[in-house]
Amino acid sequence: GKFRPNDYFYNYFRLGVDILIDGEKHDVKKFVLHTNLPSHPLFSKYDRCNFQVQVQGENPERGLDTVINFKSDWKDVTRLLGEPIGKPVVLDLSADHTQNPFGPSSFCGYQNMIFEITNGYKIASVCLFKE
């Protein structure tokens, strides 16, 4: 069979960003932006990424802010983008017998974006990708 190089990550903990690189073309496939929430199991592993993502809101003529940033919460996202595509995927890190007092996270998808949401409806991370 044909050899296909593996995709690889660059992790920038001090910037709060992970970047997935295509192993064959060596271009960016995905960015993961971390908010460094105190209520998240990865708290203090990453510094906060002070991101701002410009989005095309569901109803831009209402004059709503069309930026999602590291301080936004889940209500802000759904107000701008509407309901996510499909049901959330739940990640429970305590299922592997480790201590996780924060509860599970939910991953909710939109076109070219996936939001990791904590039990407190805060954004823990945003994944931006090309289809």
N, CA, C and O of each residue as an XYZ file, in Angstrom:
524
protein
N       0.811     -1.186      0.000
C       0.000      0.000      0.000
C       0.859      1.257      0.000
O       2.061      1.216      0.262
N       0.230      2.327     -0.289
C       0.915      3.621     -0.343
C       1.123      4.158      1.071
O       0.208      4.147      1.894
N       2.323      4.620      1.336
C       2.636      5.215      2.641
C       2.022      6.603      2.728
O       2.198      7.427      1.830
N       1.309      6.854      3.802
C       0.759      8.187      4.053
C       1.289      8.663      5.388
O       1.035      8.027      6.411
N       2.030      9.779      5.404
C       2.568     10.288      6.668
C       1.452     10.651      7.649
O       0.383     11.111      7.248
N       1.713     10.438      8.924
C       0.738     10.766      9.962
C       0.617     12.271     10.148
O       1.592     13.012     10.019
N      -0.613     12.708     10.457
C      -0.816     14.093     10.872
C      -0.108     14.293     12.208
O       0.136     13.329     12.933
N       0.219     15.527     12.530
C       0.925     15.791     13.780
C       0.472     17.116     14.383
O       0.009     18.018     13.683
N       0.619     17.205     15.699
C       0.225     18.398     16.455
C       1.441     19.216     16.851
O       2.505     18.673     17.150
N       1.267     20.513     16.848
C       2.152     21.434     17.558
C       1.346     21.941     18.741
O       0.234     22.440     18.565
N       1.892     21.821     19.942
C       1.217     22.275     21.158
C       1.953     23.492     21.693
O       3.149     23.435     21.978
N       1.228     24.585     21.824
C       1.792     25.826     22.353
C       1.091     26.129     23.679
O       0.143     26.914     23.726
N       1.565     25.502     24.747
C       0.918     25.610     26.055
C       0.892     27.051     26.551
O      -0.099     27.480     27.142
N       1.970     27.804     26.321
C       2.040     29.199     26.795
C       1.100     30.112     26.015
O       0.743     31.186     26.498
N       0.695     29.698     24.812
C      -0.237     30.485     24.001
C      -1.667     29.955     24.080
O      -2.596     30.607     23.603
N      -1.849     28.779     24.679
C      -3.182     28.189     24.788
C      -3.716     27.660     23.470
O      -4.925     27.677     23.239
N      -2.819     27.186     22.597
C      -3.222     26.761     21.257
C      -2.572     25.421     20.906
O      -1.399     25.186     21.197
N      -3.361     24.552     20.276
C      -2.846     23.348     19.629
C      -3.135     23.494     18.139
O      -4.194     23.992     17.756
N      -2.194     23.060     17.298
C      -2.372     23.152     15.851
C      -2.131     21.770     15.255
O      -1.068     21.179     15.445
N      -3.136     21.255     14.526
C      -3.003     19.969     13.840
C      -2.542     20.233     12.409
O      -3.157     21.007     11.675
N      -1.447     19.575     12.027
C      -0.850     19.747     10.707
C      -1.061     18.471      9.885
O      -0.872     17.365     10.391
N      -1.449     18.628      8.635
C      -1.595     17.512      7.708
C      -0.211     16.921      7.444
O       0.704     17.640      7.041
N      -0.055     15.623      7.667
C       1.238     14.976      7.526
C       1.738     14.885      6.099
O       2.939     14.733      5.874
N       0.842     14.974      5.138
C       1.239     14.871      3.738
C       1.481     16.245      3.116
O       2.505     16.468      2.470
N       0.537     17.164      3.315
C       0.632     18.491      2.687
C       1.336     19.513      3.570
O       1.791     20.548      3.083
N       1.424     19.227      4.862
C       2.044     20.120      5.847
C       1.335     21.468      5.929
O       1.972     22.504      6.116
N       0.004     21.444      5.786
C      -0.768     22.658      6.036
C      -1.669     22.439      7.243
O      -1.877     21.307      7.680
N      -2.195     23.520      7.768
C      -2.997     23.464      8.995
C      -4.358     22.842      8.699
O      -5.046     23.247      7.761
N      -4.739     21.855      9.507
C      -6.056     21.238      9.409
C      -6.992     21.735     10.508
O      -8.205     21.825     10.315
N      -6.402     22.059     11.676
C      -7.252     22.360     12.828
C      -6.485     23.206     13.834
O      -5.289     23.012     14.052
N      -7.207     24.160     14.450
C      -6.715     24.916     15.601
C      -7.586     24.557     16.791
O      -8.807     24.481     16.655
N      -6.991     24.337     17.954
C      -7.738     24.170     19.204
C      -7.306     25.308     20.120
O      -6.130     25.439     20.459
N      -8.287     26.137     20.517
C      -8.041     27.323     21.338
C      -8.565     27.054     22.741
O      -9.742     26.731     22.903
N      -7.721     27.179     23.753
C      -8.075     26.836     25.133
C      -8.338     28.097     25.959
O      -7.631     29.096     25.828
N      -9.370     28.037     26.815
C      -9.712     29.189     27.663
C      -9.101     29.108     29.055
O      -9.137     30.092     29.794
N      -8.542     27.961     29.433
C      -7.908     27.776     30.744
C      -8.870     28.064     31.898
O      -8.535     28.800     32.826
N     -10.054     27.482     31.830
C     -11.041     27.663     32.898
C     -10.611     26.948     34.172
O     -10.143     25.811     34.104
N     -10.756     27.583     35.331
C     -10.447     26.906     36.598
C     -11.303     25.661     36.834
O     -10.904     24.780     37.595
N     -12.462     25.574     36.200
C     -13.354     24.428     36.398
C     -13.149     23.344     35.337
O     -14.063     22.563     35.073
N     -11.965     23.287     34.728
C     -11.695     22.306     33.673
C     -10.486     21.452     34.070
O      -9.538     21.968     34.662
N     -10.509     20.157     33.753
C      -9.389     19.287     34.135
C      -8.023     19.728     33.592
O      -6.999     19.404     34.194
N      -7.983     20.452     32.479
C      -6.702     20.914     31.926
C      -6.291     22.284     32.458
O      -5.356     22.897     31.943
N      -6.995     22.769     33.498
C      -6.650     24.073     34.068
C      -5.177     24.102     34.452
O      -4.671     23.171     35.078
N      -4.513     25.149     34.082
C      -3.099     25.442     34.330
C      -2.137     24.635     33.453
O      -0.929     24.867     33.500
N      -2.650     23.691     32.654
C      -1.775     23.027     31.682
C      -1.517     23.984     30.516
O      -0.406     24.054     29.990
N      -2.556     24.715     30.122
C      -2.463     25.706     29.056
C      -2.663     27.093     29.646
O      -3.420     27.259     30.602
N      -1.998     28.078     29.090
C      -2.361     29.461     29.375
C      -3.607     29.782     28.552
O      -3.925     29.076     27.595
N      -4.295     30.829     28.921
C      -5.506     31.219     28.199
C      -5.140     31.785     26.826
O      -4.223     32.596     26.698
N      -5.865     31.347     25.818
C      -5.759     31.938     24.488
C      -6.831     33.026     24.412
O      -8.023     32.726     24.470
N      -6.422     34.260     24.285
C      -7.371     35.386     24.239
C      -7.937     35.538     22.827
O      -7.726     36.551     22.161
N      -8.655     34.513     22.392
C      -9.135     34.477     21.015
C     -10.392     35.318     20.809
O     -11.143     35.590     21.745
N     -10.593     35.715     19.573
C     -11.830     36.328     19.095
C     -12.131     35.692     17.748
O     -11.320     35.766     16.824
N     -13.298     35.065     17.637
C     -13.700     34.418     16.394
C     -14.884     35.188     15.831
O     -15.940     35.259     16.459
N     -14.709     35.761     14.654
C     -15.798     36.466     13.967
C     -16.711     35.412     13.361
O     -16.242     34.527     12.645
N     -18.006     35.494     13.638
C     -18.954     34.508     13.121
C     -20.061     35.203     12.349
O     -20.358     36.379     12.560
N     -20.653     34.448     11.460
C     -21.840     34.909     10.737
C     -23.030     34.494     11.581
O     -23.405     33.321     11.597
N     -23.625     35.446     12.281
C     -24.730     35.140     13.175
C     -25.966     34.676     12.436
O     -26.087     34.854     11.224
N     -26.887     34.076     13.182
C     -28.134     33.584     12.615
C     -29.007     34.733     12.126
O     -29.752     34.584     11.157
N     -28.914     35.887     12.799
C     -29.757     37.025     12.459
C     -28.950     38.316     12.596
O     -29.165     39.068     13.546
N     -28.009     38.597     11.654
C     -27.108     39.742     11.808
C     -27.805     41.098     11.806
O     -27.266     42.056     12.361
N     -28.980     41.209     11.202
C     -29.658     42.513     11.170
C     -30.185     42.951     12.533
O     -30.582     44.104     12.697
N     -30.194     42.057     13.502
C     -30.630     42.449     14.852
C     -29.566     43.261     15.573
O     -29.807     43.758     16.673
N     -28.407     43.400     14.973
C     -27.352     44.199     15.582
C     -26.618     43.487     16.705
O     -25.996     44.142     17.541
N     -26.674     42.167     16.744
C     -25.981     41.420     17.790
C     -24.488     41.402     17.520
O     -24.047     41.439     16.371
N     -23.727     41.345     18.587
C     -22.288     41.180     18.475
C     -22.017     39.859     17.751
O     -22.595     38.831     18.101
N     -21.155     39.884     16.762
C     -20.884     38.661     16.011
C     -19.479     38.135     16.286
O     -18.842     37.551     15.410
N     -19.008     38.346     17.500
C     -17.702     37.835     17.907
C     -17.894     36.902     19.098
O     -18.573     37.237     20.069
N     -17.284     35.730     19.000
C     -17.221     34.811     20.136
C     -15.783     34.878     20.627
O     -14.844     34.728     19.845
N     -15.616     35.105     21.928
C     -14.256     35.202     22.461
C     -14.107     34.313     23.689
O     -15.036     33.600     24.069
N     -12.937     34.363     24.300
C     -12.624     33.482     25.427
C     -13.513     33.739     26.637
O     -13.584     32.891     27.527
N     -14.197     34.886     26.698
C     -15.092     35.190     27.820
C     -16.548     34.829     27.521
O     -17.386     34.877     28.421
N     -16.860     34.471     26.287
C     -18.237     34.128     25.919
C     -18.676     32.871     26.668
O     -17.850     32.046     27.060
N     -19.977     32.740     26.858
C     -20.487     31.491     27.422
C     -21.396     30.819     26.395
O     -21.602     31.338     25.298
N     -21.932     29.664     26.765
C     -22.714     28.870     25.823
C     -23.952     29.616     25.343
O     -24.346     29.466     24.186
N     -24.577     30.419     26.211
C     -25.748     31.201     25.789
C     -25.384     32.178     24.680
O     -26.162     32.380     23.748
N     -24.200     32.786     24.777
C     -23.744     33.704     23.725
C     -23.611     32.969     22.389
O     -24.007     33.485     21.344
N     -23.054     31.769     22.435
C     -22.852     30.991     21.210
C     -24.187     30.642     20.571
O     -24.376     30.863     19.375
N     -25.115     30.099     21.354
C     -26.398     29.692     20.774
C     -27.229     30.896     20.341
O     -28.018     30.793     19.401
N     -27.065     32.024     21.005
C     -27.763     33.245     20.583
C     -27.267     33.685     19.205
O     -28.054     34.135     18.372
N     -25.976     33.555     18.972
C     -25.393     33.958     17.689
C     -25.570     32.916     16.591
O     -25.884     33.264     15.452
N     -25.372     31.647     16.922
C     -25.308     30.602     15.901
C     -26.517     29.687     15.860
O     -26.630     28.862     14.953
N     -27.428     29.812     16.823
C     -28.558     28.895     16.878
C     -28.151     27.584     17.531
O     -27.110     27.497     18.182
N     -28.970     26.583     17.352
C     -28.697     25.282     17.963
C     -27.584     24.562     17.203
O     -27.465     24.718     15.987
N     -26.765     23.772     17.913
C     -25.685     23.043     17.235
C     -26.224     21.955     16.309
O     -27.395     21.581     16.372
N     -25.343     21.465     15.457
C     -25.676     20.380     14.538
C     -25.619     19.069     15.324
O     -24.571     18.717     15.867
N     -26.714     18.364     15.386
C     -26.736     17.075     16.073
C     -26.685     17.206     17.583
O     -26.693     18.306     18.137
N     -26.632     16.052     18.229
C     -26.576     16.012     19.691
C     -25.139     16.180     20.165
O     -24.203     15.830     19.446
N     -24.954     16.717     21.380
C     -23.592     16.857     21.902
C     -22.949     15.497     22.177
O     -23.631     14.517     22.481
N     -21.640     15.464     22.063
C     -20.854     14.295     22.450
C     -20.312     14.589     23.842
O     -19.704     15.636     24.066
N     -20.531     13.665     24.780
C     -20.142     13.881     26.173
C     -18.825     13.161     26.449
O     -18.655     11.992     26.104
N     -17.899     13.882     27.078
C     -16.618     13.312     27.497
C     -16.567     13.355     29.012
O     -16.572     14.429     29.614
N     -16.518     12.178     29.625
C     -16.436     12.083     31.080
C     -15.064     11.528     31.431
O     -14.834     10.322     31.344
N     -14.155     12.410     31.827
C     -12.788     11.982     32.138
C     -12.712     11.119     33.386
O     -11.715     10.425     33.587
N     -13.736     11.140     34.231
C     -13.710     10.286     35.417
C     -14.020      8.839     35.057
O     -13.863      7.950     35.894
N     -14.459      8.586     33.822
C     -14.769      7.222     33.404
C     -13.519      6.350     33.346
O     -13.622      5.125     33.407
N     -12.327      6.969     33.229
C     -11.096      6.169     33.203
C     -10.475      6.053     34.599
O      -9.269      5.845     34.734
N     -11.303      6.189     35.625
C     -10.932      5.985     37.026
C      -9.958      7.036     37.562
O      -9.201      6.761     38.492
N      -9.975      8.220     36.989
C      -9.177      9.317     37.529
C     -10.103     10.260     38.279
O     -11.318     10.236     38.086
N      -9.533     11.074     39.116
C     -10.327     12.046     39.861
C     -10.652     13.229     38.960
O      -9.748     13.878     38.432
N     -11.922     13.509     38.785
C     -12.356     14.666     38.013
C     -13.552     15.275     38.723
O     -14.688     14.874     38.466
N     -13.321     16.239     39.614
C     -14.427     16.820     40.372
C     -15.292     17.769     39.548
O     -16.293     18.278     40.051
N     -14.924     18.016     38.290
C     -15.611     19.030     37.498
C     -16.756     18.488     36.665
O     -17.541     19.267     36.126
N     -16.872     17.186     36.546
C     -17.934     16.608     35.741
C     -17.560     16.547     34.273
O     -16.488     17.002     33.873
N     -18.453     15.980     33.472
C     -18.149     15.797     32.051
C     -18.216     17.104     31.263
O     -18.836     18.078     31.690
N     -17.564     17.098     30.106
C     -17.667     18.186     29.133
C     -18.536     17.703     27.985
O     -18.617     16.504     27.722
N     -19.181     18.631     27.306
C     -19.952     18.320     26.105
C     -19.298     18.998     24.915
O     -18.846     20.139     25.009
N     -19.251     18.290     23.797
C     -18.714     18.845     22.560
C     -19.875     19.067     21.606
O     -20.595     18.132     21.256
N     -20.049     20.316     21.189
C     -21.176     20.712     20.347
C     -20.643     21.298     19.050
O     -19.769     22.164     19.063
N     -21.177     20.817     17.924
C     -20.630     21.186     16.635
C     -21.478     22.141     15.827
O     -22.708     22.117     15.867
N     -20.780     22.976     15.097
C     -21.331     23.864     14.080
C     -20.454     23.696     12.849
O     -19.456     22.976     12.894
N     -20.810     24.347     11.758
C     -19.986     24.262     10.564
C     -18.587     24.801     10.861
O     -18.429     25.965     11.231
N     -17.588     23.961     10.700
C     -16.168     24.293     10.877
C     -15.773     24.660     12.307
O     -14.692     25.211     12.513
N     -16.617     24.372     13.297
C     -16.308     24.695     14.695
C     -16.881     23.635     15.620
O     -17.977     23.121     15.395
N     -16.125     23.317     16.665
C     -16.623     22.465     17.745
C     -16.294     23.172     19.052
O     -15.155     23.581     19.275
N     -17.296     23.313     19.915
C     -17.124     23.952     21.216
C     -17.123     22.885     22.296
O     -17.989     22.011     22.313
N     -16.148     22.956     23.199
C     -16.156     22.124     24.400
C     -16.783     22.954     25.505
O     -16.280     24.024     25.849
N     -17.886     22.460     26.062
C     -18.670     23.197     27.046
C     -18.625     22.462     28.380
O     -18.819     21.248     28.434
N     -18.370     23.201     29.455
C     -18.333     22.604     30.793
C     -19.746     22.460     31.348
O     -20.714     22.942     30.758
N     -19.846     21.786     32.495
C     -21.136     21.672     33.187
C     -21.728     23.029     33.529
O     -22.949     23.164     33.610
N     -20.887     24.037     33.729
C     -21.349     25.386     34.052
C     -21.642     26.227     32.824
O     -21.791     27.444     32.932
N     -21.729     25.598     31.655
C     -22.058     26.260     30.385
C     -21.039     27.321     29.989
O     -21.391     28.346     29.405
N     -19.781     27.070     30.310
C     -18.680     27.934     29.895
C     -17.901     27.231     28.785
O     -17.896     26.003     28.704
N     -17.250     28.009     27.938
C     -16.455     27.447     26.851
C     -15.075     27.071     27.389
O     -14.342     27.927     27.884
N     -14.727     25.788     27.290
C     -13.405     25.316     27.715
C     -12.416     25.362     26.554
O     -11.234     25.647     26.746
N     -12.910     25.078     25.345
C     -12.057     25.149     24.161
C     -12.925     25.291     22.922
O     -14.114     24.970     22.927
N     -12.299     25.781     21.865
C     -12.942     25.889     20.555
C     -11.999     25.258     19.544
O     -10.806     25.557     19.517
N     -12.545     24.389     18.720
C     -11.781     23.765     17.648
C     -12.260     24.361     16.329
O     -13.449     24.304     16.015
N     -11.345     24.929     15.562
C     -11.644     25.506     14.250
C     -10.976     24.634     13.196
O      -9.794     24.311     13.317
N     -11.724     24.249     12.158
C     -11.170     23.336     11.157
C     -11.788     23.591      9.789
O     -12.833     24.230      9.668
N     -11.115     23.077      8.763
C     -11.646     23.104      7.399
C     -12.348     21.783      7.153
O     -11.973     20.758      7.720
N     -13.360     21.807      6.313
C     -14.050     20.550      5.994
C     -13.287     19.747      4.993
O     -13.723     18.661      4.611
